PDB file of C-alpha atoms in Angstrom:
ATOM      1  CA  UNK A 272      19.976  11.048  36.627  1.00 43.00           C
ATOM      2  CA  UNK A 273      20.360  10.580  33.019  1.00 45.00           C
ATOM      3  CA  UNK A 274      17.498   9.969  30.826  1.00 44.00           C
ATOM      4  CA  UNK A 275      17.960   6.552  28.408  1.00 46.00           C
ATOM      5  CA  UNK A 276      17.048   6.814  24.954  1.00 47.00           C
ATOM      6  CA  UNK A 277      13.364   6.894  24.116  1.00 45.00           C
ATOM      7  CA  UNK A 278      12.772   3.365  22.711  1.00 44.00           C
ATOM      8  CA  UNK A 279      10.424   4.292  19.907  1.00 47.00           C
ATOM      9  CA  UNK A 280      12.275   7.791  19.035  1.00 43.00           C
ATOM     10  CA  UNK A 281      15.428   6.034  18.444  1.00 40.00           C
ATOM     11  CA  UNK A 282      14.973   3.056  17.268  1.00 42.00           C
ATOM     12  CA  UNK A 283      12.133   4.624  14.505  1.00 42.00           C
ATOM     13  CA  UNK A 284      15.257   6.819  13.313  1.00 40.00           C
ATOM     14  CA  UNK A 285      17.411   3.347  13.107  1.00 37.00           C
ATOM     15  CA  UNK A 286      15.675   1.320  11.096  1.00 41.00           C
ATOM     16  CA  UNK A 287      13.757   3.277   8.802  1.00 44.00           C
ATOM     17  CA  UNK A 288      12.055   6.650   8.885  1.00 44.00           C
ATOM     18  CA  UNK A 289      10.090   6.769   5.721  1.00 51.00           C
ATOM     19  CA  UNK A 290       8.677   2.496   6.243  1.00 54.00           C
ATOM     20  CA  UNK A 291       5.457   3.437   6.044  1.00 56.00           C
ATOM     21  CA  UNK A 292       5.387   5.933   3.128  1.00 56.00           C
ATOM     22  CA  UNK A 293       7.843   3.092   1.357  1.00 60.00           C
ATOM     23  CA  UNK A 294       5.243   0.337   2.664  1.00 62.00           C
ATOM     24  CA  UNK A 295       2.285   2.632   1.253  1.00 59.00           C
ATOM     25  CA  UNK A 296       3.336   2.632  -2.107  1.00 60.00           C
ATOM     26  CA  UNK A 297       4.897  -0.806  -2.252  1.00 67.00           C
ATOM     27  CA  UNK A 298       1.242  -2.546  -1.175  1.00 68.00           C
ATOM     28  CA  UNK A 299      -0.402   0.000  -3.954  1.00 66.00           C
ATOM     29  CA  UNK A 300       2.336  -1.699  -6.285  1.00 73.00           C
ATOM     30  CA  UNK A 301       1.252  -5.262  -5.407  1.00 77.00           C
ATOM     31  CA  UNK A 302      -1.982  -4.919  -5.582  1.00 78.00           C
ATOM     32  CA  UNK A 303      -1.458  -2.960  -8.640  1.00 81.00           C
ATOM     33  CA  UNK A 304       0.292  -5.479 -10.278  1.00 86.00           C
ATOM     34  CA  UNK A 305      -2.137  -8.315  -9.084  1.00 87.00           C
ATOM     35  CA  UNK A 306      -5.043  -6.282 -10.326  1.00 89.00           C
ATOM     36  CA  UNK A 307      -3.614  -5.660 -13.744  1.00 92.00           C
ATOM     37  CA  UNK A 308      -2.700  -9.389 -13.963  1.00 93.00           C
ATOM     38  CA  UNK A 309      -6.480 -10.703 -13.225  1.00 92.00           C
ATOM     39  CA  UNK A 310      -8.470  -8.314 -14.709  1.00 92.00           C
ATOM     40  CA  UNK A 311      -7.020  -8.288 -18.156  1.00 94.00           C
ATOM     41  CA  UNK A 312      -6.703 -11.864 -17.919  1.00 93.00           C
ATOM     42  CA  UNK A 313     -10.505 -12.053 -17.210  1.00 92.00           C
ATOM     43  CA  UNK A 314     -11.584  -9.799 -19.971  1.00 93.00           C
ATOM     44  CA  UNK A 315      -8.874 -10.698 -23.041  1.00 93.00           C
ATOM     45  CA  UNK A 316      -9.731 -14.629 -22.022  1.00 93.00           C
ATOM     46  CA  UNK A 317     -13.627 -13.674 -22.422  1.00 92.00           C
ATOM     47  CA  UNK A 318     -13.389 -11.774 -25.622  1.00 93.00           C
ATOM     48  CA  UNK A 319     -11.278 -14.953 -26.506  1.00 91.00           C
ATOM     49  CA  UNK A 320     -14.123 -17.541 -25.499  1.00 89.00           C
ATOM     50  CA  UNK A 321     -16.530 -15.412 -28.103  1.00 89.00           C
ATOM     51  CA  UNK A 322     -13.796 -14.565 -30.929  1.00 88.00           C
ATOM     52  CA  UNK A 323     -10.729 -15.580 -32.185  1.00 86.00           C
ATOM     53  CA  UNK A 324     -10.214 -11.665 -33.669  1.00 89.00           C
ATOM     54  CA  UNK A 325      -6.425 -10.623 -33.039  1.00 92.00           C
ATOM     55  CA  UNK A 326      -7.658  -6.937 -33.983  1.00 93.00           C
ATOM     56  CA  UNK A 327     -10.642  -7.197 -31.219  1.00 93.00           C
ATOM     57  CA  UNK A 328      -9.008  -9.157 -28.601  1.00 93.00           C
ATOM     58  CA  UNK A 329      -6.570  -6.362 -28.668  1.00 94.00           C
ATOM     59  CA  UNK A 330      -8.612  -3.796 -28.539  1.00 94.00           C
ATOM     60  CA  UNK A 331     -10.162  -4.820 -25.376  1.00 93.00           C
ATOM     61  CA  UNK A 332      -6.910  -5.691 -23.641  1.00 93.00           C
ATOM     62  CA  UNK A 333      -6.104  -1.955 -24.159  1.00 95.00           C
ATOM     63  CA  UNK A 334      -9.498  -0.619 -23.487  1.00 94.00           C
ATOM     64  CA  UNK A 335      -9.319  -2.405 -19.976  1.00 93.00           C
ATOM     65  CA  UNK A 336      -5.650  -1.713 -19.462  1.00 94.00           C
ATOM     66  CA  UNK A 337      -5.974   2.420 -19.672  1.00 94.00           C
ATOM     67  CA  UNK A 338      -9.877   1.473 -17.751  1.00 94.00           C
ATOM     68  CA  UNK A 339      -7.959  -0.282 -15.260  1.00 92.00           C
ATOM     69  CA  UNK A 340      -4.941   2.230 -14.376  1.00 92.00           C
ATOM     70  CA  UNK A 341      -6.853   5.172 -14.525  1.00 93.00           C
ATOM     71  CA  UNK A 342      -9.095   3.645 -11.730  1.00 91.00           C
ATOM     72  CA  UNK A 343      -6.708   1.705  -9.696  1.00 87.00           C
ATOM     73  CA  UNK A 344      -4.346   4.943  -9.647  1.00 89.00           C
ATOM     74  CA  UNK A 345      -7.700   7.407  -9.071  1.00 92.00           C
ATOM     75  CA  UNK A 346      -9.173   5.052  -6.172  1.00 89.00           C
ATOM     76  CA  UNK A 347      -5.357   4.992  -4.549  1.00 86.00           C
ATOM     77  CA  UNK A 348      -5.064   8.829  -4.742  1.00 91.00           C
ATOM     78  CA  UNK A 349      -8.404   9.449  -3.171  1.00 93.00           C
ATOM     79  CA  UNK A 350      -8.185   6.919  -0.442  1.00 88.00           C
ATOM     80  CA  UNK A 351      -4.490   8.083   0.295  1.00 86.00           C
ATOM     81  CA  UNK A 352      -5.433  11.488   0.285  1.00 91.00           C
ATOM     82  CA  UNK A 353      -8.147  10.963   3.168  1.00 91.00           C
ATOM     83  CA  UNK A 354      -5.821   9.546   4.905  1.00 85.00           C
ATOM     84  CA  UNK A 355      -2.938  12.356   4.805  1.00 88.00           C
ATOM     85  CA  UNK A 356      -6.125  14.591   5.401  1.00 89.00           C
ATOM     86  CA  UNK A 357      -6.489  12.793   8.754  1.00 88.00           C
ATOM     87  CA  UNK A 358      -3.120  12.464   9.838  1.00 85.00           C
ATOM     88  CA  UNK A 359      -2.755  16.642   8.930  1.00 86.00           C
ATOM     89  CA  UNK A 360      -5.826  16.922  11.191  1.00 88.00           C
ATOM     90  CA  UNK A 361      -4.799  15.159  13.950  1.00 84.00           C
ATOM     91  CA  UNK A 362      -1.492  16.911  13.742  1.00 86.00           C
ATOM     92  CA  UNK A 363      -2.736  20.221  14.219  1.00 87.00           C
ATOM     93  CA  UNK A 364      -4.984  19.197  16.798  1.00 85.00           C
ATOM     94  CA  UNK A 365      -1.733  18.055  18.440  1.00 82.00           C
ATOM     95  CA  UNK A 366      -0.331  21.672  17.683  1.00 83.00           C
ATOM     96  CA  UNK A 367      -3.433  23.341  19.248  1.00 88.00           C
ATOM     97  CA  UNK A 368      -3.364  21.285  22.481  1.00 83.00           C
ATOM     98  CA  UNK A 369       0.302  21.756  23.248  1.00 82.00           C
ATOM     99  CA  UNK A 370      -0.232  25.718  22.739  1.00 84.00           C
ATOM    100  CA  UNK A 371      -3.174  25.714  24.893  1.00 84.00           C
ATOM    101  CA  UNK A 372      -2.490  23.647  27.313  1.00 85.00           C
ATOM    102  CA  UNK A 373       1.374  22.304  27.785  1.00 82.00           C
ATOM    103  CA  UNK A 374       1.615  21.070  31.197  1.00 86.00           C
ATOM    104  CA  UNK A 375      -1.610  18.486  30.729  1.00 85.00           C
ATOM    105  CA  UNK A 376       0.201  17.436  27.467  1.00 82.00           C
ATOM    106  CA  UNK A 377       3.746  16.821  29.091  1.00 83.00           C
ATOM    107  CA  UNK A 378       1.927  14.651  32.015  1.00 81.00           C
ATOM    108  CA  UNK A 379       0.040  12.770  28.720  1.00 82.00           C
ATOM    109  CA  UNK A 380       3.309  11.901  26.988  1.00 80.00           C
ATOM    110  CA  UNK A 381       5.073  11.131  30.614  1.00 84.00           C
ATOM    111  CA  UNK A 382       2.066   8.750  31.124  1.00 85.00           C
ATOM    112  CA  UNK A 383       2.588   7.422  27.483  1.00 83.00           C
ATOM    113  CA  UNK A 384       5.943   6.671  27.853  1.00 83.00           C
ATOM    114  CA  UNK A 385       5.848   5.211  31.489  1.00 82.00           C
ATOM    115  CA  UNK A 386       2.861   2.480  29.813  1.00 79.00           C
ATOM    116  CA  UNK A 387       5.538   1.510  27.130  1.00 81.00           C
ATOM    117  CA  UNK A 388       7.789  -0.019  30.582  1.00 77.00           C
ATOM    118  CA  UNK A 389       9.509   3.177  31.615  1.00 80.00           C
ATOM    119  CA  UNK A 390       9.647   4.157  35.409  1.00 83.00           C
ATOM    120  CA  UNK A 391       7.129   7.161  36.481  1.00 80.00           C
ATOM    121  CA  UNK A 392      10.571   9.065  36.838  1.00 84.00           C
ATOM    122  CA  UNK A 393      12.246   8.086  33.832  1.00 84.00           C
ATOM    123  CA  UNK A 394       9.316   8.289  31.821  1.00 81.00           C
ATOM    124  CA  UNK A 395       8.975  12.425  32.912  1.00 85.00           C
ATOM    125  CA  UNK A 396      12.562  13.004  32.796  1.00 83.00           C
ATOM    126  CA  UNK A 397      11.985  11.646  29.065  1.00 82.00           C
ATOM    127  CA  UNK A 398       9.160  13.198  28.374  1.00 82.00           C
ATOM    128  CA  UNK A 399      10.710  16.948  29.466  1.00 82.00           C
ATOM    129  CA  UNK A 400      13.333  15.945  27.100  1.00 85.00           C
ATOM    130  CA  UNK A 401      11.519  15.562  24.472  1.00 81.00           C
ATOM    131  CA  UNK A 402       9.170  18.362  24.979  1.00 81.00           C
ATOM    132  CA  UNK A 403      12.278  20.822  25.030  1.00 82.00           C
ATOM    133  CA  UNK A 404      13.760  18.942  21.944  1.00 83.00           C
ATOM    134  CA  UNK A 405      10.228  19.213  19.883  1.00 80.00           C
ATOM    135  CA  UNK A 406       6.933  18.785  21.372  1.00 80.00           C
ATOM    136  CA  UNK A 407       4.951  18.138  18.619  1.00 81.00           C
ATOM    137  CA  UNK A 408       7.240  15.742  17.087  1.00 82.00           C
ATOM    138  CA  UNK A 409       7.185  13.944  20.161  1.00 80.00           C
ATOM    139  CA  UNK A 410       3.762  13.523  21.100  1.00 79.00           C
ATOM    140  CA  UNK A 411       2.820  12.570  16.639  1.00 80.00           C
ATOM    141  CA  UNK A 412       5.568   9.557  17.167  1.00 81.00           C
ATOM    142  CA  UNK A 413       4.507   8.247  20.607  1.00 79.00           C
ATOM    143  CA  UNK A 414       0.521   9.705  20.868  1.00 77.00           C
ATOM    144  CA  UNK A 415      -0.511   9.100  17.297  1.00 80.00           C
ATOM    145  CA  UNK A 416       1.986   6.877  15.658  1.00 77.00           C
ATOM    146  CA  UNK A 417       2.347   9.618  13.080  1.00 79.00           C
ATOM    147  CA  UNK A 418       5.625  10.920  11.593  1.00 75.00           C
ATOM    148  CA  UNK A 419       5.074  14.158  10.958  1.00 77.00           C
ATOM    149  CA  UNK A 420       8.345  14.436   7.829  1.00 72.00           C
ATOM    150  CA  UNK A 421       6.876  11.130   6.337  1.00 74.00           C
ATOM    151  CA  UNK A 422       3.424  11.940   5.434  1.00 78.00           C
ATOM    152  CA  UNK A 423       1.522   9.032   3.768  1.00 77.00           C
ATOM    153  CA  UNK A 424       1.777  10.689  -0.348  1.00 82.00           C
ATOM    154  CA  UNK A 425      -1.269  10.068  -2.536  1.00 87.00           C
ATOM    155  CA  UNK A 426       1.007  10.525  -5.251  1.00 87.00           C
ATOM    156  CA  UNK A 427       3.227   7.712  -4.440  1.00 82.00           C
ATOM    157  CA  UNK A 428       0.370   5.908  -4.095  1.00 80.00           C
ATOM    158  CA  UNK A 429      -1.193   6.197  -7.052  1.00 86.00           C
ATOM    159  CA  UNK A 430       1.330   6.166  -9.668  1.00 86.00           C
ATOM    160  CA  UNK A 431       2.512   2.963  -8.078  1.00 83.00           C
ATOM    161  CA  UNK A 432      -0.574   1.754  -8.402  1.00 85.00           C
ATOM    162  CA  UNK A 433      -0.996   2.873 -12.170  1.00 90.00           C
ATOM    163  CA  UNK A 434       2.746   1.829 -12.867  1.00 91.00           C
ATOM    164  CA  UNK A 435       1.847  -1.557 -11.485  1.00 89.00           C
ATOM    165  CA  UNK A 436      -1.567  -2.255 -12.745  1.00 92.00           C
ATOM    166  CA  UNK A 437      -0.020  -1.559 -16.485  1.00 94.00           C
ATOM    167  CA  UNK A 438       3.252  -3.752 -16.004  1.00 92.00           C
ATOM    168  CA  UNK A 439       0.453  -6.612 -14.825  1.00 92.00           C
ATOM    169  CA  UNK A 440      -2.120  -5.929 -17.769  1.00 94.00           C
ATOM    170  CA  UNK A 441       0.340  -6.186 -20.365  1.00 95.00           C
ATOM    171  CA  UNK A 442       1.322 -10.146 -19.792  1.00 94.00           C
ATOM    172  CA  UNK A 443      -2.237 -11.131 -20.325  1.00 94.00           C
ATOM    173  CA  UNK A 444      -2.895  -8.753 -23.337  1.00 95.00           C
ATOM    174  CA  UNK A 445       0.451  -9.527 -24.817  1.00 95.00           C
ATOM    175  CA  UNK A 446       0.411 -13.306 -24.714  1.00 94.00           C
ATOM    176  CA  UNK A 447      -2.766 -13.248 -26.450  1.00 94.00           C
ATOM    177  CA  UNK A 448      -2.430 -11.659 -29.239  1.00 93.00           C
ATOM    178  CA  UNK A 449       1.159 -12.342 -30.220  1.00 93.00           C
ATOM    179  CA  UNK A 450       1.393 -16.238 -30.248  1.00 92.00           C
ATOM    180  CA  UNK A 451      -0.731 -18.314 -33.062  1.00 91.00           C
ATOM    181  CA  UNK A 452      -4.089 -18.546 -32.218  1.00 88.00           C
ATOM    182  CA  UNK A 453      -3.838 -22.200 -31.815  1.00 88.00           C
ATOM    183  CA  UNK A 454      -1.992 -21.964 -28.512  1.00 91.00           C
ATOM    184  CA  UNK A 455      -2.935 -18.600 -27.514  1.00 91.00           C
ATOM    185  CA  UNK A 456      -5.691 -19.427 -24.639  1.00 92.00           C
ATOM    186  CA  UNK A 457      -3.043 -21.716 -23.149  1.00 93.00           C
ATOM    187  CA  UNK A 458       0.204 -19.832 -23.220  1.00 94.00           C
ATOM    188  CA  UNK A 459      -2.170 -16.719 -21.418  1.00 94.00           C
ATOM    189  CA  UNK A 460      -3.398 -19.555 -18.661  1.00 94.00           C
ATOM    190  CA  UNK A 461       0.159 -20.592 -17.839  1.00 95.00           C
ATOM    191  CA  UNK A 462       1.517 -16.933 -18.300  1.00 94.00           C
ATOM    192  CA  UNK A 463      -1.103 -15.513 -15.844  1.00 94.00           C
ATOM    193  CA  UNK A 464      -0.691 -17.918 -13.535  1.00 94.00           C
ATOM    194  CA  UNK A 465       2.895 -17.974 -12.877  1.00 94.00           C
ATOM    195  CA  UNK A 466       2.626 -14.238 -12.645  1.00 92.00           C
ATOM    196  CA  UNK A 467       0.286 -14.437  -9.670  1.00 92.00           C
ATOM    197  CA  UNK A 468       2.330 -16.876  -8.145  1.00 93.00           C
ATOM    198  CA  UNK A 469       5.014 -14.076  -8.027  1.00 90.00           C
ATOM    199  CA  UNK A 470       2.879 -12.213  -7.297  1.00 86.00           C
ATOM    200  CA  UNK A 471       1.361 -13.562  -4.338  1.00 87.00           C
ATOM    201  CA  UNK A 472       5.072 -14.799  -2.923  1.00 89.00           C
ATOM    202  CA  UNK A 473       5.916 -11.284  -3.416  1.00 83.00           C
ATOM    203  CA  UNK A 474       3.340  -9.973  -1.062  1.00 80.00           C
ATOM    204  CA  UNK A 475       3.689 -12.505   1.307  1.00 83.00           C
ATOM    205  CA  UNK A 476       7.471 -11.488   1.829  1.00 82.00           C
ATOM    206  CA  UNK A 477       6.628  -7.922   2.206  1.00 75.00           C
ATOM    207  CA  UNK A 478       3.920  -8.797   4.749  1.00 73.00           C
ATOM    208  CA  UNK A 479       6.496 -11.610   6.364  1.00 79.00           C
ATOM    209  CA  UNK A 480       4.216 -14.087   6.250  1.00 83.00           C
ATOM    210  CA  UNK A 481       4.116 -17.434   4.788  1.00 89.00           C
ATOM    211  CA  UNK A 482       4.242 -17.746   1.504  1.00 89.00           C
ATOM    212  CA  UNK A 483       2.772 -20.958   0.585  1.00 92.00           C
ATOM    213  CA  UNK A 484      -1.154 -19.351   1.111  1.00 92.00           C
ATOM    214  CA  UNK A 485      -0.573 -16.083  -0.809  1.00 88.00           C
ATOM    215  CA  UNK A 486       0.440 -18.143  -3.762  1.00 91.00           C
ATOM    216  CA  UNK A 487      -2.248 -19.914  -4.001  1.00 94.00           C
ATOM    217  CA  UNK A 488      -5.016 -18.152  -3.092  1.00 91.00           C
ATOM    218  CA  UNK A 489      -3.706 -15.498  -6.122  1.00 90.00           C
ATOM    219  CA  UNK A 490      -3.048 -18.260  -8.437  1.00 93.00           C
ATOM    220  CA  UNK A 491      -6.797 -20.026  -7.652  1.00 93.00           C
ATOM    221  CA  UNK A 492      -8.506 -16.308  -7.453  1.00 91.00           C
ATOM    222  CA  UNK A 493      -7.060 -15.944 -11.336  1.00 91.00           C
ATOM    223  CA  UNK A 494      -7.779 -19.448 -12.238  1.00 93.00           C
ATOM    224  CA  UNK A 495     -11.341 -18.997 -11.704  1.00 94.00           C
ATOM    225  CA  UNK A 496     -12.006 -15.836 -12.787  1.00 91.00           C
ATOM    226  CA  UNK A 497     -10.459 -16.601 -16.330  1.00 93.00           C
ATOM    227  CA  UNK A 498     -12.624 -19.718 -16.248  1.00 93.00           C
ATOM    228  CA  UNK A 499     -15.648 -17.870 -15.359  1.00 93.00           C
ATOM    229  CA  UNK A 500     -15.235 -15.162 -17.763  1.00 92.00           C
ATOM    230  CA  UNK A 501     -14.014 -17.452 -20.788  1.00 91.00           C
ATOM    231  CA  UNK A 502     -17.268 -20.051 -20.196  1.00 91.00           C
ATOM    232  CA  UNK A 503     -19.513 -16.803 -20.430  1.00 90.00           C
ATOM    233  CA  UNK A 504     -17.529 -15.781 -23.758  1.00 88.00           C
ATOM    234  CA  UNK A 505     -18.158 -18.849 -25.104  1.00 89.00           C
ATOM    235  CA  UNK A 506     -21.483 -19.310 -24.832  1.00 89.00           C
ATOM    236  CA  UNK A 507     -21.532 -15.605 -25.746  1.00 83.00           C
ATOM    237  CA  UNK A 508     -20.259 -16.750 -28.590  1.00 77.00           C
ATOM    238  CA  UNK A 509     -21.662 -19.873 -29.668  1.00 73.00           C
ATOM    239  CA  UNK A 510     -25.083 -17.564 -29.051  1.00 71.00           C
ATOM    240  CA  UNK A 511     -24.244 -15.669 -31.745  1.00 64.00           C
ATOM    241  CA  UNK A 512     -24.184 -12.711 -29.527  1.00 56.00           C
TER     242      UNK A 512
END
């Protein structure tokens, strides 16, 4: 009898090894870029509530820009990291089991494969297969959903993340200070929020879902935090603070 093609190991290979290292540092991006957009928004539209300053508003646009990337790109490397640490662990746990114990690890994977609809005979014809084309490679994919040549990279991560949350941070510092201070506030509103709008479309098509809801809650999350932070600015202000 000849064994079919293993649906996961093939069609994995077909239509993209690598997604989830691309999809890792795409969300960082997105959320990078979102992040960037709100939080200078937030503080520039504060300072802006309490002074109408060109020198200090940007001064704190950049002082929260370089705050912001730093952290965004220093919380994605750690949190990336743990998880490469994890997926390394559970590799070489993999690696110990199959040297210590091989034939309880082939009837594993048969038993894997013959859940995902293969035939008790298929699935160990399949699994031998696999075992004698690489074992370990074989039981990351179908056991722990792990490609072992497309480790999640904390690097990727985070200088996606940094990349992102400084392309989002400059709109809001960069519509405030260059246009005349008369229409300054507003052009930053109506900037800002047709940034998150993109924003949130954009990570609605990477996440295939509808697009409608991401837009809007981005759009209302950035709405209200400018009008939080500008109300305390002003009374910040008007306090004399």
């Amino acid at each position: 009898m000849t064994a079919p093609p293993v649906p996961d190991e093939a069609h994995d290979e077909a239509h993209g090894g690598g997604l989830g290292s691309r999809l890792n540092w795409l969300r960082a991006a997105v959320l990078g870029a979102n992040d960037g957009v709100v939080s200078t928004a937030g503080l520039v539209v504060g300072v802006a509530g309490a002074t109408g300053s060109r020198a200090t508003l940007l001064t704190a646009g950049l002082a929260g820009l370089l705050a912001g990337s730093m952290s965004m790109a220093a919380g994605e490397y750690v949190s990336v990291s743990t998880q490469r640490d994890s997926e390394k662990a559970a590799l070489a746990q993999e690696k110990r089991e199959l040297r210590e114990q091989p034939e309880a690890e082939l009837d594993e994977l048969t038993a894997l494969l013959s859940a995902r609809g293969l035939s008790p005979e298929v699935a160990r014809e399949a699994a031998e297969q696999l075992t004698e084309r690489d074992a370990l490679r074989a039981h990351a994919r179908v056991e722990l959903g792990i490609d072992p040549d497309e480790l999640t990279n904390p690097w990727h991560a985070a200088g996606a993340s940094f990349l992102a949350f400084t392309a989002g941070a400059l709109l809001p510092l960069l519509a405030i200070v260059l246009p005349p201070a008369a229409a300054r506030l507003w052009i930053t509103v109506l900037s800002v929020l047709a940034a998150l709008a993109l924003t949130g479309w954009w990570s609605a098509r990477l996440g295939q879902a509808p697009a409608a809801p991401a837009v809007l809650r981005t759009t209302a999350g950035g709405a209200l935090a400018m009008a939080v932070t500008y109300g305390a600015g002003s009374l910040l202000g008007a306090a004399g603070v």
